[in-house]
Coordinates of C-alpha atoms in Angstrom, one line a residue:
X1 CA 107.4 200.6 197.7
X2 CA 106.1 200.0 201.3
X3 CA 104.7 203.3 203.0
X4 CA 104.6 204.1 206.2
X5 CA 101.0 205.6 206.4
X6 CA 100.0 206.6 209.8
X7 CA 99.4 210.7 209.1
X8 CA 98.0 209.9 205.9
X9 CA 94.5 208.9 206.8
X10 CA 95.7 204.7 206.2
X11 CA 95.7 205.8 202.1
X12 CA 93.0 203.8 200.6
X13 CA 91.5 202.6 204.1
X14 CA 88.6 204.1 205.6
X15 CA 89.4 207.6 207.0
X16 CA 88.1 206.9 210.2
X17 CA 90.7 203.9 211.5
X18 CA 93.0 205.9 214.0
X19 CA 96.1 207.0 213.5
X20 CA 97.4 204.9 216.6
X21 CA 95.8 202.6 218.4
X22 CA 96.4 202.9 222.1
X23 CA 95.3 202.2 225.6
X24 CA 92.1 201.0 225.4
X25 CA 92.4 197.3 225.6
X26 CA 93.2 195.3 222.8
X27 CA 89.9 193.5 222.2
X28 CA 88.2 196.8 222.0
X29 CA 90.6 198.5 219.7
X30 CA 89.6 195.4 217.3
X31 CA 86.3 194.6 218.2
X32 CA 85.3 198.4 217.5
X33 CA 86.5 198.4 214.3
X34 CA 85.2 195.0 212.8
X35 CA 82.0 196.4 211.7
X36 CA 83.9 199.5 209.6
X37 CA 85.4 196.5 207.9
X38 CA 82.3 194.2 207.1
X39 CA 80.6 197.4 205.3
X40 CA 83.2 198.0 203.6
X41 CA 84.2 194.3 201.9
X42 CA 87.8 194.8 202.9
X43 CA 89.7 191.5 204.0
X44 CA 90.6 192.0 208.1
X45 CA 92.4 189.6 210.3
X46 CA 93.6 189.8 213.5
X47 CA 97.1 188.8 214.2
X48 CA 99.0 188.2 217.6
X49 CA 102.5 189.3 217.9
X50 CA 104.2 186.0 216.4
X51 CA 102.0 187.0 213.4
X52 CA 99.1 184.2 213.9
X53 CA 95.6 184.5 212.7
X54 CA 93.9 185.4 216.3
X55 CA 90.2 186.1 213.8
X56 CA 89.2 187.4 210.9
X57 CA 86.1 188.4 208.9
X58 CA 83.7 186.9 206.7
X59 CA 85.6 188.9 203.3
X60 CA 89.3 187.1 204.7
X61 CA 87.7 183.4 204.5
X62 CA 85.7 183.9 201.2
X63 CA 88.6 186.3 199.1
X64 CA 91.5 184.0 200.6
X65 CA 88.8 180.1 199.5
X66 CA 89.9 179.1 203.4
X67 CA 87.7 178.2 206.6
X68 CA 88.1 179.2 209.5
X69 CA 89.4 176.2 211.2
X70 CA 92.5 176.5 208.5
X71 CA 93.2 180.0 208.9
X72 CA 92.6 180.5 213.1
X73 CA 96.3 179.9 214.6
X74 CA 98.1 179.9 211.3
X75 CA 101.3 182.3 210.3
X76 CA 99.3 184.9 208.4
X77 CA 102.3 185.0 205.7
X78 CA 101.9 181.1 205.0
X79 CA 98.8 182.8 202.9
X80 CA 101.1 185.1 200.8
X81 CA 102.9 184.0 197.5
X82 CA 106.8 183.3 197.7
X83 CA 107.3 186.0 196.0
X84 CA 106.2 188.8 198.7
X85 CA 106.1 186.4 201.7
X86 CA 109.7 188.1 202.9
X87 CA 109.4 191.2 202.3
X88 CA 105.5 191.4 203.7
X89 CA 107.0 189.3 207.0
X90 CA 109.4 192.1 207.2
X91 CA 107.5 194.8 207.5
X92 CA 105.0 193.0 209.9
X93 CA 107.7 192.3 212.1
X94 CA 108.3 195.9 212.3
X95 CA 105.1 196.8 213.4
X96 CA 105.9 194.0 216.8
X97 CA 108.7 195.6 217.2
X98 CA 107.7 198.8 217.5
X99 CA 109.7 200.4 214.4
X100 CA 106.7 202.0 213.1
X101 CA 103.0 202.4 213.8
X102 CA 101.2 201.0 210.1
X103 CA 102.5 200.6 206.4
X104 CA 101.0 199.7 203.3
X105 CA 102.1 197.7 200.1
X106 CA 101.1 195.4 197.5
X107 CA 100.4 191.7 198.0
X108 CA 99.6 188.5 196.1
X109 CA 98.1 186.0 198.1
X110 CA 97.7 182.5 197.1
X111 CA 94.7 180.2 197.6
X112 CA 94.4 176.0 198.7
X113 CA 93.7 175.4 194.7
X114 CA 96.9 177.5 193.6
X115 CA 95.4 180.4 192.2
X116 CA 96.6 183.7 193.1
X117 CA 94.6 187.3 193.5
X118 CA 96.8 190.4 194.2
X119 CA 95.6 193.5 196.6
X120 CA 97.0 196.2 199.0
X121 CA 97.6 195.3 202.5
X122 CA 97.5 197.8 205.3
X123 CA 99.4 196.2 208.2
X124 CA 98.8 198.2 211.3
X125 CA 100.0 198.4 215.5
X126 CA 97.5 198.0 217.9
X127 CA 99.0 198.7 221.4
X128 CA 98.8 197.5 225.0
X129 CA 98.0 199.4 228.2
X130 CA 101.6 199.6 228.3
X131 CA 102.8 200.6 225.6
X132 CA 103.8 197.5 224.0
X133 CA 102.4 196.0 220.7
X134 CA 100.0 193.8 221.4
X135 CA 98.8 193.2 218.2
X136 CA 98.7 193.7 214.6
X137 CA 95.7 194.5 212.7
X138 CA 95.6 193.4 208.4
X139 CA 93.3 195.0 205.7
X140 CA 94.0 193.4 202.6
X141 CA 91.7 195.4 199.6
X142 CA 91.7 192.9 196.5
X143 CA 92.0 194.1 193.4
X144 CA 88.6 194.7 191.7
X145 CA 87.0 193.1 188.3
X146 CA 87.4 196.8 187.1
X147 CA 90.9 197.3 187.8
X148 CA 91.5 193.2 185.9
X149 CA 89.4 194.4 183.0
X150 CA 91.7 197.4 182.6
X151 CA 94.5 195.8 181.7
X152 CA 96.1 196.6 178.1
X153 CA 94.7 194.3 175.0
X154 CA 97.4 191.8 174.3
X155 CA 97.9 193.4 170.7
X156 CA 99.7 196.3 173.2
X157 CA 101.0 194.2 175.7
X158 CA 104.1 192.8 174.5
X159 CA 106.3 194.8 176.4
X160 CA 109.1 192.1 177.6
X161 CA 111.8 190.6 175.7
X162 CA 112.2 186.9 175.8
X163 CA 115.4 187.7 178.5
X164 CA 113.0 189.9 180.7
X165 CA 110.4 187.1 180.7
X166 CA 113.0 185.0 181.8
X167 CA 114.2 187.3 184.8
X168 CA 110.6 188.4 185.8
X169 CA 109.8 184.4 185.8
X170 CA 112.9 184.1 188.2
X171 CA 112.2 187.7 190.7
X172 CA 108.3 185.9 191.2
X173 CA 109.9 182.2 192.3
X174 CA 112.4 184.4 194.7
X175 CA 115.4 183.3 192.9
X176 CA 118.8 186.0 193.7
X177 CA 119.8 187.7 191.0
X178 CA 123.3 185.8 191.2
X179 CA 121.4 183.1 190.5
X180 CA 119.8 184.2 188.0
X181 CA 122.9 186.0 186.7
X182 CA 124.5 182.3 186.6
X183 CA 122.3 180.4 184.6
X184 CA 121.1 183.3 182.3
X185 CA 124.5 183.1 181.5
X186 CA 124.4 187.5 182.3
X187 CA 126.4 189.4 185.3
X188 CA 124.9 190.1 188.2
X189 CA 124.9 194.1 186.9
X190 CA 123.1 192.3 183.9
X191 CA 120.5 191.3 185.6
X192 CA 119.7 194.4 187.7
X193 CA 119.4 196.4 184.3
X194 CA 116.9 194.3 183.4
X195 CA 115.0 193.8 186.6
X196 CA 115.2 198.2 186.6
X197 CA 113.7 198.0 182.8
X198 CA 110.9 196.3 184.0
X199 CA 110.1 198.6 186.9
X200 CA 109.9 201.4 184.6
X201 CA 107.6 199.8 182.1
X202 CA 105.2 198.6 185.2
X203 CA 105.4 201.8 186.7
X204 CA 106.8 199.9 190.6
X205 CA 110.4 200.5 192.4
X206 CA 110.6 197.2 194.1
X207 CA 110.5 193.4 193.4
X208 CA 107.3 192.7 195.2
X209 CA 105.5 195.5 193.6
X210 CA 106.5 193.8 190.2
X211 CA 105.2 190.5 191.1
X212 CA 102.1 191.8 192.1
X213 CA 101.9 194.1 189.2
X214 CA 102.6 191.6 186.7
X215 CA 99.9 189.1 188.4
X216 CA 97.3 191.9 188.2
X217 CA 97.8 192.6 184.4
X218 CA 97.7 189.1 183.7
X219 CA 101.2 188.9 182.2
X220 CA 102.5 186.0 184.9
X221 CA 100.2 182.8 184.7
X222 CA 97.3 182.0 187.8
X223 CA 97.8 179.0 189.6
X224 CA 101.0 178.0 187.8
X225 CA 104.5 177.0 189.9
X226 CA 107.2 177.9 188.9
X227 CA 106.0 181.4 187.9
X228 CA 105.5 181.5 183.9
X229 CA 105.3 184.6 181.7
X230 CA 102.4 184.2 179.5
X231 CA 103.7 183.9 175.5
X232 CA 101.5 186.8 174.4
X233 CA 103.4 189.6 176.9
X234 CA 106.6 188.4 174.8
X235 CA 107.7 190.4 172.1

């Protein structure tokens, strides 16, 4: 579930990002905080209010496999997997529009040779002189080898039935659940239980979160489209 983080020290960002950004002009408010990023091998990018690349640093181009000529003047959610893109654009757009100051949430992003790598994104407001957004500021944090490596052995792991596989495989391709309802041959009721089932046993309370989850423990297949359940998750 996306939270809305400014009071709560940005979460898992460094303590010392402000609450607000403000006043000072925009380049500033970016510029001063671009070294607090390098150190700490977070992902930041720069984003004007159409939600284009403006800059980013050295982490965005090497975690994301892009240049800098690809990504400067590019929709930052053509970077994102199908499966988040919407929801991620969503809250983005909020931030323009003033609806809230900064939020966080989990993201896959894809890559130019189709593989994926999952993270938290921070998405947060930096305002003009007057008032208005004139930016928005994105700290991706990828998930780490440690966090990969602590995924379940596969002996545990079967935790969907062959239906769930089916349904988690449509959520990740961003198919609607009457879809999926009509070719699974299920109601559309049907296919909420299920989608709720696998929320539990992930530990998430929203589709994207699920996605994300289910990349990070390995149970949907990297660089694969259509989205595909590995066999060994399957009971």
């Amino acid at each position: 579930m996306a939270r809305d983080i400014a009071g709560e020290g940005i979460g898992r960002v460094p303590a010392e990002l402000p609450k607000r950004w403000s006043p000072a002009p925009l380049s500033r408010q970016v510029d001063l905080y671009k070294p607090l990023f390098e150190r700490s091998g977070m992902c930041m990018a720069n984003l004007d209010p159409e939600l284009r690349v403006r800059d980013a640093n050295a982490d965005f181009f090497r975690q994301f496999g892009r240049r800098s000529a690809t990504v400067h003047g590019r929709r930052f959610q053509d970077f994102l997997h199908p499966s988040v893109e919407s929801n991620l654009r969503r809250q983005l757009s909020r931030l323009v529009d003033g609806q809230r100051t900064s939020f966080g949430d989990r993201m896959v992003a894809m890559r130019p040779d189709g593989t994926v790598f999952t993270g938290e994104l921070t998405g947060i407001a930096a305002h003009a002189p007057d008032g208005r957004v004139g930016a928005v500021v994105v700290v991706v944090r990828p998930e780490t080898d440690d966090q990969r490596d602590a995924r379940p052995p596969v002996d545990q792991a079967k935790i969907l039935t062959d239906l769930d596989a089916r349904i988690l495989e449509g959520v990740a391709a961003g198919v609607s659940a009457v879809e999926m309802a009509s070719r699974l041959y299920l109601s559309r009721q049907g296919v909420e239980y299920h989608v709720s089932t696998m929320f539990r046993k992930l530990g998430v309370s929203n589709r994207p979160a699920l996605v994300s989850k289910a990349y990070s423990m390995g149970i949907l297949s990297v660089g694969c489209w259509p989205p595909r359940v590995l066999p060994e998750y399957v009971k």
